[in-house]
mmCIF file of C-alpha atoms in Angstrom:
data_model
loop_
_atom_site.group_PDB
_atom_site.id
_atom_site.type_symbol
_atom_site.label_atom_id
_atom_site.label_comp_id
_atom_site.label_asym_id
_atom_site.label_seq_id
_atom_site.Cartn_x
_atom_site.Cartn_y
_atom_site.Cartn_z
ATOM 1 C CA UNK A 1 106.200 21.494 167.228
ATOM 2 C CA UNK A 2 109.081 22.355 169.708
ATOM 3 C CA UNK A 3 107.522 23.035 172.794
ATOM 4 C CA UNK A 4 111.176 23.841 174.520
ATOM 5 C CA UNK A 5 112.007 26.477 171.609
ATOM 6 C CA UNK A 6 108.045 28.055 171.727
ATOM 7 C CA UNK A 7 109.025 28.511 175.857
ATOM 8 C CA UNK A 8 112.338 29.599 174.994
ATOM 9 C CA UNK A 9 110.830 32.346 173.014
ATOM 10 C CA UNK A 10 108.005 33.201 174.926
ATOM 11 C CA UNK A 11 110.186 33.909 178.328
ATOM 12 C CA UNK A 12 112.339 36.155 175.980
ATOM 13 C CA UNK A 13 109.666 38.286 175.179
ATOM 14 C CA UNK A 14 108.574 38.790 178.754
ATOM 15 C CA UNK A 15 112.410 39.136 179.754
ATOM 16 C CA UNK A 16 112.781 41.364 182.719
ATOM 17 C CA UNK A 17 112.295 45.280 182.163
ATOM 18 C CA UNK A 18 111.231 44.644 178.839
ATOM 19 C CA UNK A 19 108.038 44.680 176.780
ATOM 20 C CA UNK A 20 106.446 44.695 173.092
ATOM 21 C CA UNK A 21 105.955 46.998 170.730
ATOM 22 C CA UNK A 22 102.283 46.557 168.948
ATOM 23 C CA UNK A 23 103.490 48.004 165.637
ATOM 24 C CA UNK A 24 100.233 46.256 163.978
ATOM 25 C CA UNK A 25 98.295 48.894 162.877
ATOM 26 C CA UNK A 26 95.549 47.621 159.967
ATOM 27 C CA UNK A 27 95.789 50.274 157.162
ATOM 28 C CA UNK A 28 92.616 51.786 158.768
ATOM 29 C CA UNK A 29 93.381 52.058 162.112
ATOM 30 C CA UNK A 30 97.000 53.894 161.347
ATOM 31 C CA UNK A 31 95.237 56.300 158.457
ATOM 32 C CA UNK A 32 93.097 57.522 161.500
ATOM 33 C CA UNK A 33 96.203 58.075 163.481
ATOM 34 C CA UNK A 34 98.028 59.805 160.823
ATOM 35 C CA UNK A 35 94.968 62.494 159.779
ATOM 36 C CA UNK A 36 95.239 63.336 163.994
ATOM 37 C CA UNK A 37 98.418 64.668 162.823
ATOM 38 C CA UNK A 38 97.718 65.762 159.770
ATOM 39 C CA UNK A 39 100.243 62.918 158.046
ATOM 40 C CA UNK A 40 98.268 61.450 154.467
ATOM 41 C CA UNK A 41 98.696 57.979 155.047
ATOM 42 C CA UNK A 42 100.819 56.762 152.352
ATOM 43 C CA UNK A 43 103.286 53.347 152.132
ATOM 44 C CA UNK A 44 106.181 55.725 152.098
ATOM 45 C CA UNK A 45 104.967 57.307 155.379
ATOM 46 C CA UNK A 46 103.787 54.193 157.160
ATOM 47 C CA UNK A 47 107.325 52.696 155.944
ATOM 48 C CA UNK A 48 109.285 56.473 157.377
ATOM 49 C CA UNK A 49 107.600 55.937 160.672
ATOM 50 C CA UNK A 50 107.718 52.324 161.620
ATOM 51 C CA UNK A 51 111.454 52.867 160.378
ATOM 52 C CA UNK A 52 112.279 55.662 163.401
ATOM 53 C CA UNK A 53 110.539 53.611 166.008
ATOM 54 C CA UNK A 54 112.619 50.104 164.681
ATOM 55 C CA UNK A 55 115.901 52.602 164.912
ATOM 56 C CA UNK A 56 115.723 53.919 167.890
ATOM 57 C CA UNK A 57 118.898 53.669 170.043
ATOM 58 C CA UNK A 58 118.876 51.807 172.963
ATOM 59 C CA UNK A 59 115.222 50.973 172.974
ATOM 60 C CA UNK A 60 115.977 47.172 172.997
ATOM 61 C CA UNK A 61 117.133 47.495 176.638
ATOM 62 C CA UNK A 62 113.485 48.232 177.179
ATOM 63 C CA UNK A 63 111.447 46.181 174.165
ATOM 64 C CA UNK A 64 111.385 42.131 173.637
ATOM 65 C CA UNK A 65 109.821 42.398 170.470
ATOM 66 C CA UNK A 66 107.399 43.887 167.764
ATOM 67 C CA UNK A 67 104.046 42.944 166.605
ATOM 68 C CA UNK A 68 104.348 44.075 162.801
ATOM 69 C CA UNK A 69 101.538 44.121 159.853
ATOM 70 C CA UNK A 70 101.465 42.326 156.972
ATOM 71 C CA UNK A 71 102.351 44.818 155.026
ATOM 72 C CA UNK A 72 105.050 46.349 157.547
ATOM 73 C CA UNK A 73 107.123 42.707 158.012
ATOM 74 C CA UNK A 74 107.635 42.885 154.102
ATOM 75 C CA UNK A 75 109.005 46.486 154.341
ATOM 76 C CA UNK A 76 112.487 47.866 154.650
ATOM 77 C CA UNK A 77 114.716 50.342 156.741
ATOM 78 C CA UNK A 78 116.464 53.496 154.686
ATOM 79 C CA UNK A 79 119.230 51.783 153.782
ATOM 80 C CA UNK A 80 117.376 48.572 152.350
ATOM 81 C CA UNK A 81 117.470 46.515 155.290
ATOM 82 C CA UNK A 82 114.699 44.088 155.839
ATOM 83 C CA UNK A 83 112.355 45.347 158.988
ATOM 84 C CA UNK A 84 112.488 41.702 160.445
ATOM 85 C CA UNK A 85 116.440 42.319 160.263
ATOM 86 C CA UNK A 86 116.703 45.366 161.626
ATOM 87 C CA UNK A 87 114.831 44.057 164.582
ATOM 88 C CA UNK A 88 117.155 40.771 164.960
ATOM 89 C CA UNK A 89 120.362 42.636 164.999
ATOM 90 C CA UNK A 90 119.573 44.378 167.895
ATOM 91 C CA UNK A 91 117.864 41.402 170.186
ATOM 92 C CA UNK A 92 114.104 42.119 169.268
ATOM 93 C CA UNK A 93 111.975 39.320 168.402
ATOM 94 C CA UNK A 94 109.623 40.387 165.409
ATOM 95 C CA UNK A 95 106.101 39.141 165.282
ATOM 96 C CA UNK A 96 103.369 39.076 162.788
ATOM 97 C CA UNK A 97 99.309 40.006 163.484
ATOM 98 C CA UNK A 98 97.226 36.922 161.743
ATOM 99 C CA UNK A 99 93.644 37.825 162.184
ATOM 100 C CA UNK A 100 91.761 39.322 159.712
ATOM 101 C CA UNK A 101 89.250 41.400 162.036
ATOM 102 C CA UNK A 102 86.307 41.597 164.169
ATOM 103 C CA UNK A 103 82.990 41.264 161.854
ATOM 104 C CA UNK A 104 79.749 41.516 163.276
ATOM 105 C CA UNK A 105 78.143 38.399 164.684
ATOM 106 C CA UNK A 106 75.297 37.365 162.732
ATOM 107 C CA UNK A 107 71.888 36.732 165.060
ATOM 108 C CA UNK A 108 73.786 38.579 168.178
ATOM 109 C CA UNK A 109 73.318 42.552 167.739
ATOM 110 C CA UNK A 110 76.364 44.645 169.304
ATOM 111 C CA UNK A 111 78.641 41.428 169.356
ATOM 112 C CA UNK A 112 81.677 40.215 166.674
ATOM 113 C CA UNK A 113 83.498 37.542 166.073
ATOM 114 C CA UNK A 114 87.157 38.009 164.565
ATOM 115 C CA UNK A 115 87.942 36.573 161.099
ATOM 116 C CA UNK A 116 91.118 34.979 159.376
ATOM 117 C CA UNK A 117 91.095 31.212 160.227
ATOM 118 C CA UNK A 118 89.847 30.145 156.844
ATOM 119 C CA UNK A 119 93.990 29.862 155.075
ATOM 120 C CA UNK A 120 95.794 30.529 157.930
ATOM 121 C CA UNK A 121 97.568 27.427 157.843
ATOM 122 C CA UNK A 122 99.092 27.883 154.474
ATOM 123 C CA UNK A 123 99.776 31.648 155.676
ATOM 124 C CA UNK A 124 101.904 30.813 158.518
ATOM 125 C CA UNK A 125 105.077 29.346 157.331
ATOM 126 C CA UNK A 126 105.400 31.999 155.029
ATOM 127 C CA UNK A 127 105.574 34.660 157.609
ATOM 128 C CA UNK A 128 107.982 32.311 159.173
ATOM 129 C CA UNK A 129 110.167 32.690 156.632
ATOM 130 C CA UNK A 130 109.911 35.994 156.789
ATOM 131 C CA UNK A 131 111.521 36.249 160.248
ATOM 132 C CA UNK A 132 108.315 36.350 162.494
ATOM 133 C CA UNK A 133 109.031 34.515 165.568
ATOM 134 C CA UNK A 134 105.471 34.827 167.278
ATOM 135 C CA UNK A 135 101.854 35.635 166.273
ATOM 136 C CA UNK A 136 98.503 37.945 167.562
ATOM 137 C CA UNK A 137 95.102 37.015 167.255
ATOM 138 C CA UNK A 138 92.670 39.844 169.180
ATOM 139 C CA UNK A 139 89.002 38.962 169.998
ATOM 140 C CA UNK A 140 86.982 41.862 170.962
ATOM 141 C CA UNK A 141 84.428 41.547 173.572
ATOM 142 C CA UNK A 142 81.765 44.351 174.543
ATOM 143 C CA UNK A 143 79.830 44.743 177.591
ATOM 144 C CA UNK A 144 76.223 46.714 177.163
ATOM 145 C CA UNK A 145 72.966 45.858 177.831
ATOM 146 C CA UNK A 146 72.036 42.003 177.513
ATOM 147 C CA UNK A 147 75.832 41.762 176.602
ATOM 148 C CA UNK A 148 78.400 39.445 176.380
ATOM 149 C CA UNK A 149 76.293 36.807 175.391
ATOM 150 C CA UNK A 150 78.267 33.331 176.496
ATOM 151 C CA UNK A 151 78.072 32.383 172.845
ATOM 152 C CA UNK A 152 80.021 35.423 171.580
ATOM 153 C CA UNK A 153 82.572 34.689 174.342
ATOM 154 C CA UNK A 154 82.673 31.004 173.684
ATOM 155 C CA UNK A 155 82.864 31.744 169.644
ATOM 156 C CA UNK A 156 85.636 33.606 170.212
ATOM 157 C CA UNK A 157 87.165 31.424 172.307
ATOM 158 C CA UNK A 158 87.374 28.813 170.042
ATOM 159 C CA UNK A 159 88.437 31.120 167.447
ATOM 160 C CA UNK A 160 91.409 31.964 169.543
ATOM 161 C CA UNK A 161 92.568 28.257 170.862
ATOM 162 C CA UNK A 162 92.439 27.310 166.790
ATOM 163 C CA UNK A 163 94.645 30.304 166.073
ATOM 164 C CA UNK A 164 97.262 28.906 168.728
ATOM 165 C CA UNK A 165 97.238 25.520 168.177
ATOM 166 C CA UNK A 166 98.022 26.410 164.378
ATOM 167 C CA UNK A 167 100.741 28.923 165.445
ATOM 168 C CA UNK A 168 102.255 26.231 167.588
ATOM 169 C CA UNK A 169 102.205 23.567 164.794
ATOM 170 C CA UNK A 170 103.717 26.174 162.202
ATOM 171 C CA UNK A 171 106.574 27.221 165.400
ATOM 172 C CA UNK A 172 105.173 30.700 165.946
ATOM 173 C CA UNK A 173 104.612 31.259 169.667
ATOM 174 C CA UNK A 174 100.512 32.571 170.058
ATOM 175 C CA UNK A 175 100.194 35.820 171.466
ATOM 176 C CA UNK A 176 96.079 35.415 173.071
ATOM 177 C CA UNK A 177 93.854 38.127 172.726
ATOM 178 C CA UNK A 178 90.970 38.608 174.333
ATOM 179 C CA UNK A 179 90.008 41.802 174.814
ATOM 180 C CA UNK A 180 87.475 42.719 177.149
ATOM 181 C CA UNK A 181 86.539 46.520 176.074
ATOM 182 C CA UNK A 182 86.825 49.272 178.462
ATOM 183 C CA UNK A 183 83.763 51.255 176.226
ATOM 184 C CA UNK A 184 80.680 52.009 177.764
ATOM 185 C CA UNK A 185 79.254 53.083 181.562
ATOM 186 C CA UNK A 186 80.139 49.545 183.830
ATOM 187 C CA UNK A 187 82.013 49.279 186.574
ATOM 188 C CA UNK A 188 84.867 47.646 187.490
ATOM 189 C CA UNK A 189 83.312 45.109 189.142
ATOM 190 C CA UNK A 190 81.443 44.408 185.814
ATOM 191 C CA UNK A 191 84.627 44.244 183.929
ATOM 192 C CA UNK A 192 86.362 41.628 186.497
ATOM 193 C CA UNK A 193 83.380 39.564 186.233
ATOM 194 C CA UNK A 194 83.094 38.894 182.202
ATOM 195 C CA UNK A 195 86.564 39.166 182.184
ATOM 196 C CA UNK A 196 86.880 36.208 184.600
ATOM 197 C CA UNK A 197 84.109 34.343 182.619
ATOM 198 C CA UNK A 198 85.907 35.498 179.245
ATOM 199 C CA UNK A 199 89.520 33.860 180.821
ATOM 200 C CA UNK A 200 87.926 31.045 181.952
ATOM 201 C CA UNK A 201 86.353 29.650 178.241
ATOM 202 C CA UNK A 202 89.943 30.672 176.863
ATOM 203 C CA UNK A 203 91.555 28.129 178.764
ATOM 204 C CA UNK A 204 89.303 25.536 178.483
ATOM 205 C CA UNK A 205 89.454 25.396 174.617
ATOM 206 C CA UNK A 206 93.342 25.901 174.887
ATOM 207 C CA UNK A 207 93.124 23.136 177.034
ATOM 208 C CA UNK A 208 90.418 21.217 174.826
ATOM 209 C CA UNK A 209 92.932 22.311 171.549
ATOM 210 C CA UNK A 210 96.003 20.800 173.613
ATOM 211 C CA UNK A 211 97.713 23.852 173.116
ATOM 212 C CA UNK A 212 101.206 23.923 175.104
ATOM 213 C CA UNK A 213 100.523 26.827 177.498
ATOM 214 C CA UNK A 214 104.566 26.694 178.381
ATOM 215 C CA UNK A 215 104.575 28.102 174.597
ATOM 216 C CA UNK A 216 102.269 30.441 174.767
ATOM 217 C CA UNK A 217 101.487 34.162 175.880
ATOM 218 C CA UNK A 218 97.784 35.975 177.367
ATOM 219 C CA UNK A 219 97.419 39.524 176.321
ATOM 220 C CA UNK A 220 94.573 40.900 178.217
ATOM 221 C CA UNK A 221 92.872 44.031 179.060
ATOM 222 C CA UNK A 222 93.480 44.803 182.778
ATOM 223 C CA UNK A 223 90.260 44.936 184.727
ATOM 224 C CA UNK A 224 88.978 49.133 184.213
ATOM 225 C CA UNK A 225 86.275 50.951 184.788
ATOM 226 C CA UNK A 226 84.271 51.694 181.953
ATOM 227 C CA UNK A 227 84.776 54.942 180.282
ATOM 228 C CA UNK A 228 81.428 56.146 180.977
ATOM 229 C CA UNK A 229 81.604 55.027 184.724
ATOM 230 C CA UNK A 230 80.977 57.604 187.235
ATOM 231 C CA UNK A 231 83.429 56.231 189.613
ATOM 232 C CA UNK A 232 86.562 55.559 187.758
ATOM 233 C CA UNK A 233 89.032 53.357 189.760
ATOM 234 C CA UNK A 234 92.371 54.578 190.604
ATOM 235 C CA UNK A 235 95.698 52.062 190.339
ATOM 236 C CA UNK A 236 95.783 50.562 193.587
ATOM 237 C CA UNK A 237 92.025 49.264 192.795
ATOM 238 C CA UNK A 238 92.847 47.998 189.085
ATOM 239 C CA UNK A 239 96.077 46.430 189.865
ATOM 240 C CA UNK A 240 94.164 44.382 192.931
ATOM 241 C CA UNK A 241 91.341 43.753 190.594
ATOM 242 C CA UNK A 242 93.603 42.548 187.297
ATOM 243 C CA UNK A 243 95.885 40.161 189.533
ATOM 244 C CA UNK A 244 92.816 38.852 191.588
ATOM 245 C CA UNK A 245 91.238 37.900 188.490
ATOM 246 C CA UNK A 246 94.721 36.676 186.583
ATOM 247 C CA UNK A 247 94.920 34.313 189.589
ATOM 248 C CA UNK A 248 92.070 32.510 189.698
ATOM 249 C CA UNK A 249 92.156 31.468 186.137
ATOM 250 C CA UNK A 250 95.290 31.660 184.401
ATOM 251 C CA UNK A 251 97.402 28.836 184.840
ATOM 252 C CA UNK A 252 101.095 29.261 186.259
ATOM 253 C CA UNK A 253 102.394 27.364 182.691
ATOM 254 C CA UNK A 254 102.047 31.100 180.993
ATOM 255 C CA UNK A 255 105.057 32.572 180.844
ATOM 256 C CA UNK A 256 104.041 35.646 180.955
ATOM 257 C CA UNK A 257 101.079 38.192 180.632
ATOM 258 C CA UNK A 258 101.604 41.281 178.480
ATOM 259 C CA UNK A 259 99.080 43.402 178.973
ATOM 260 C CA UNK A 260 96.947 46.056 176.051
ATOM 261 C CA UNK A 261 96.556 49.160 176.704
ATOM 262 C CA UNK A 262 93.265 49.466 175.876
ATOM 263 C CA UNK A 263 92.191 53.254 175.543
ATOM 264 C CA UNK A 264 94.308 54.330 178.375
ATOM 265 C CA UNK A 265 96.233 56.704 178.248
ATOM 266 C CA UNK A 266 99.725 56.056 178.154
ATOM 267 C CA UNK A 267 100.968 56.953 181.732
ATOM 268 C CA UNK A 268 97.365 55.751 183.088
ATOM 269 C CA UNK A 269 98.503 52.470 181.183
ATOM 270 C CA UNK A 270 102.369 52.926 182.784
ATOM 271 C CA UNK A 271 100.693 53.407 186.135
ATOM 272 C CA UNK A 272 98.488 50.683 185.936
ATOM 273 C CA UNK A 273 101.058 48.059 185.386
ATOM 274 C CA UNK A 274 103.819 49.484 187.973
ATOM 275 C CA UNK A 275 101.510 48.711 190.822
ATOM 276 C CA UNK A 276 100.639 45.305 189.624
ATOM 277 C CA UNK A 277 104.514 44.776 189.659
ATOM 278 C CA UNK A 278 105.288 46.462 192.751
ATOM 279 C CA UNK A 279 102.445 44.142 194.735
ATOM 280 C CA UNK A 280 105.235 41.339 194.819
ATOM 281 C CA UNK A 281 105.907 37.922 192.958
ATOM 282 C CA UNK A 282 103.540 36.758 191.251
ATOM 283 C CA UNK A 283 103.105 32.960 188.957
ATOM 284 C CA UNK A 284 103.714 34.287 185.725
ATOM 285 C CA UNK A 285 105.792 37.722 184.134
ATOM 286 C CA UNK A 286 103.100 41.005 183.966
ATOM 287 C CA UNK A 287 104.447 42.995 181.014
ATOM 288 C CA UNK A 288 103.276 44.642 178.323
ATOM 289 C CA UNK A 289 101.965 45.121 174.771
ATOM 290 C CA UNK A 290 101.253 48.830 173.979
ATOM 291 C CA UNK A 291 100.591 50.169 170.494
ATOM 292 C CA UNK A 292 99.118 53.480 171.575
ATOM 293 C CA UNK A 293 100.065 53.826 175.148
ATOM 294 C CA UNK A 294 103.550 53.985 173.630
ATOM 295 C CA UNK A 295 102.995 55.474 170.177
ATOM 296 C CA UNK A 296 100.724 58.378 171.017
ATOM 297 C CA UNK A 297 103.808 60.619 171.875
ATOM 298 C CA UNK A 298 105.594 59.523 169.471
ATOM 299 C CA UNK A 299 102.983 60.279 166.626
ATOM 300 C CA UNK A 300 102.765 63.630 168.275
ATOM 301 C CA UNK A 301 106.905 64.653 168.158
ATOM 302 C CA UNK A 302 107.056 63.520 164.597
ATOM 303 C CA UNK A 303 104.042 64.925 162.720
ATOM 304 C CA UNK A 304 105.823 63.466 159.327
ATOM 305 C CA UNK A 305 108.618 65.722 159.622
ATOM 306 C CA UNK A 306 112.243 64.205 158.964
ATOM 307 C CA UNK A 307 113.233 66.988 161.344
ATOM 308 C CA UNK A 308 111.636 65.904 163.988
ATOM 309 C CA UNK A 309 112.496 62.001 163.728
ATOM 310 C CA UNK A 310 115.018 62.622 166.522
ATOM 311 C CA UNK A 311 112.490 64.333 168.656
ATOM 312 C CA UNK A 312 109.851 61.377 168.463
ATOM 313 C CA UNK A 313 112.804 58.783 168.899
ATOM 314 C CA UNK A 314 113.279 60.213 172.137
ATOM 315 C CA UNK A 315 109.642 60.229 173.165
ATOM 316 C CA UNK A 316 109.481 56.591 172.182
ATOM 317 C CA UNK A 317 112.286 55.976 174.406
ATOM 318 C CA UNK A 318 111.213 57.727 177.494
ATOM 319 C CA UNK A 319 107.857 55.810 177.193
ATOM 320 C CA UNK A 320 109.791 52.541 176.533
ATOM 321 C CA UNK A 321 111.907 53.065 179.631
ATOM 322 C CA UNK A 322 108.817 54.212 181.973
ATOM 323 C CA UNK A 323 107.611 50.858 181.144
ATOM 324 C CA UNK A 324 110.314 49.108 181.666
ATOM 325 C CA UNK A 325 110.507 50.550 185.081
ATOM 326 C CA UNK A 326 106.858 49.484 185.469
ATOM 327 C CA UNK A 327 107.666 46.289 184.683
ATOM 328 C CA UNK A 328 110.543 45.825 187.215
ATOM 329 C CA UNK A 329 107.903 47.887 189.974
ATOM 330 C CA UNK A 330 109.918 50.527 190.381
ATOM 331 C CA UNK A 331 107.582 53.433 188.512
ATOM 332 C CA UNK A 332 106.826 56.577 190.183
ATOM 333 C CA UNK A 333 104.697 59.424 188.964
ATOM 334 C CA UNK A 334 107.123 61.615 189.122
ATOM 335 C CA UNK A 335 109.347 60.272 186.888
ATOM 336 C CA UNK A 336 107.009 61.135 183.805
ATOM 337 C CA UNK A 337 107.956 64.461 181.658
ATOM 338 C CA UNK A 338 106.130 67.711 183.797
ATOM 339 C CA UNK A 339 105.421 69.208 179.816
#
């Protein structure tokens, strides 16, 4: 393990303005998003539309790098070009998801743990050699009734620092993902508190896993109302809320935070992060790592048509650029599209 290159890539995936791509999208998850659209979810058409977002022009002044599948880092452009490829040629660091799912914990009703450590050591240097640079690992944590139980959190926990510290070994940098789900009726207050108790185990089995945080990255939910809240907070209240908690338990090694999107919708997710950035310094980069906070427009231009590919490259753009102005704190309502 090379702690100096894992940092090396880690800072230039939170570089300034920019962000990732979560192209990651488990065969399930992107057939749902293709029927919205009335797409049939073919390799052909998962291949056609990963291809116009990877060839979009002048979206690497604005995205670091790309979370791929397993399936989509073994695919290629048009005109036979690897995906990993296309993406190096053009300064974008391509990464690989490595979990394998959240399954339902047994004995612990409404909770999950996520699969995909059984192999993953053999799995790694292959993807490697594939061109992936960093990793993903998401843990999914719900808040109900009687729920997050500390062993679900704590499960996952250690799920997640075993996932890094095999990354690290292999010279992928971790991507951390502990997602604190913004389903249900709590309030914010609810969310900053398990998601303060969720940071907290995270770093202590990092730190019990001697993982090299320098090396690493957190990808978080911010801290959100639930959906079902009555009283759903505004920006000024989430970006207080998200930094307050970031500070008190993520250390100032990180690099950098890129944040998930989570269910919001993509300018509430743009909005969200521009205030965080435009509250000042702060002890590590606040970026982030949107699949459908970016994707949702772009899914809605193309609708499968090879006419409209230019269309849908520009909507990925715009919401690639809005972001990028989020990230630098300089986003303003009203420099989102009026349509």
């Amino acid at each position: 393990m090379n702690v100096g290159e894992l940092e090396a890539v880690a800072r230039s995936l939170v570089a300034s303005g920019k962000g990732i791509l979560a192209a990651d999208e488990s065969a399930p998850t992107i057939e749902k998003r293709f029927k919205a659209i009335d797409v049939p979810s073919t390799e052909e058409n998962r291949r056609a539309y990963r291809d116009l977002l990877f060839t979009t022009p002048g979206v690497s002044e604005f995205i670091s790098g790309v979370i791929l599948f397993d399936e989509t880092i073994r695919q290629r452009s048009a005109d036979g070009t690897p995906f990993t490829k296309v993406l190096d040629r053009q300064g974008i660091v391509p990464g690989i998801k490595v979990d394998e799912g959240a399954k339902a914990l047994i004995g612990f009703p409404g909770e999950k743990i996520t699969e995909g450590l059984d192999g993953l050591r053999g799995r790694l240097p292959e993807y490697r050699a594939l061109g992936a640079r960093f990793a993903k690992w998401r843990a999914v944590i719900d808040i109900g009734a009687g729920i997050p139980t500390r062993y679900c959190i704590q499960a996952n926990a250690h799920a997640l620092a075993r996932y890094a510290a095999l990354c690290q070994e292999a010279g992928l940098v971790p991507i951390v993902e502990p997602e604190v789900l913004m389903d249900g009726a709590h309030t914010i207050e609810r969310c900053e508190e398990v998601t303060t108790e969720v940071l907290s185990l995270v770093y202590a089995e990092l730190t019990a896993h001697r993982v090299a945080l320098e090396g690493t990255l957190l990808k978080p939910n911010m801290v959100v109302s639930g959906k079902g809240c009555p009283a759903q907070a505004g920006a000024a209240q989430v970006a207080e809320a998200t930094v307050r908690t970031l500070s008190r338990v993520v250390p100032p090694a990180v690099p950098g935070i890129v944040f998930l999107s989570g269910g919001q919708t993509p300018r509430q997710a743009t909005e969200n992060l521009g205030a965080m950035n435009a509250m000042g310094k702060h002890p590590w980069e606040l970026s982030f790592s949107y699949g459908r906070a970016l994707q949702d427009p772009v899914l809605k231009a193309w609708k499968g048509k090879a006419a409209n590919v230019p269309a849908a490259k520009e909507a990925f753009l715009l919401r690639a650029r809005l972001n990028g102005a989020a990230r630098r704190g300089n986003y303003s309502q009203s420099m989102e599209p009026t349509a």
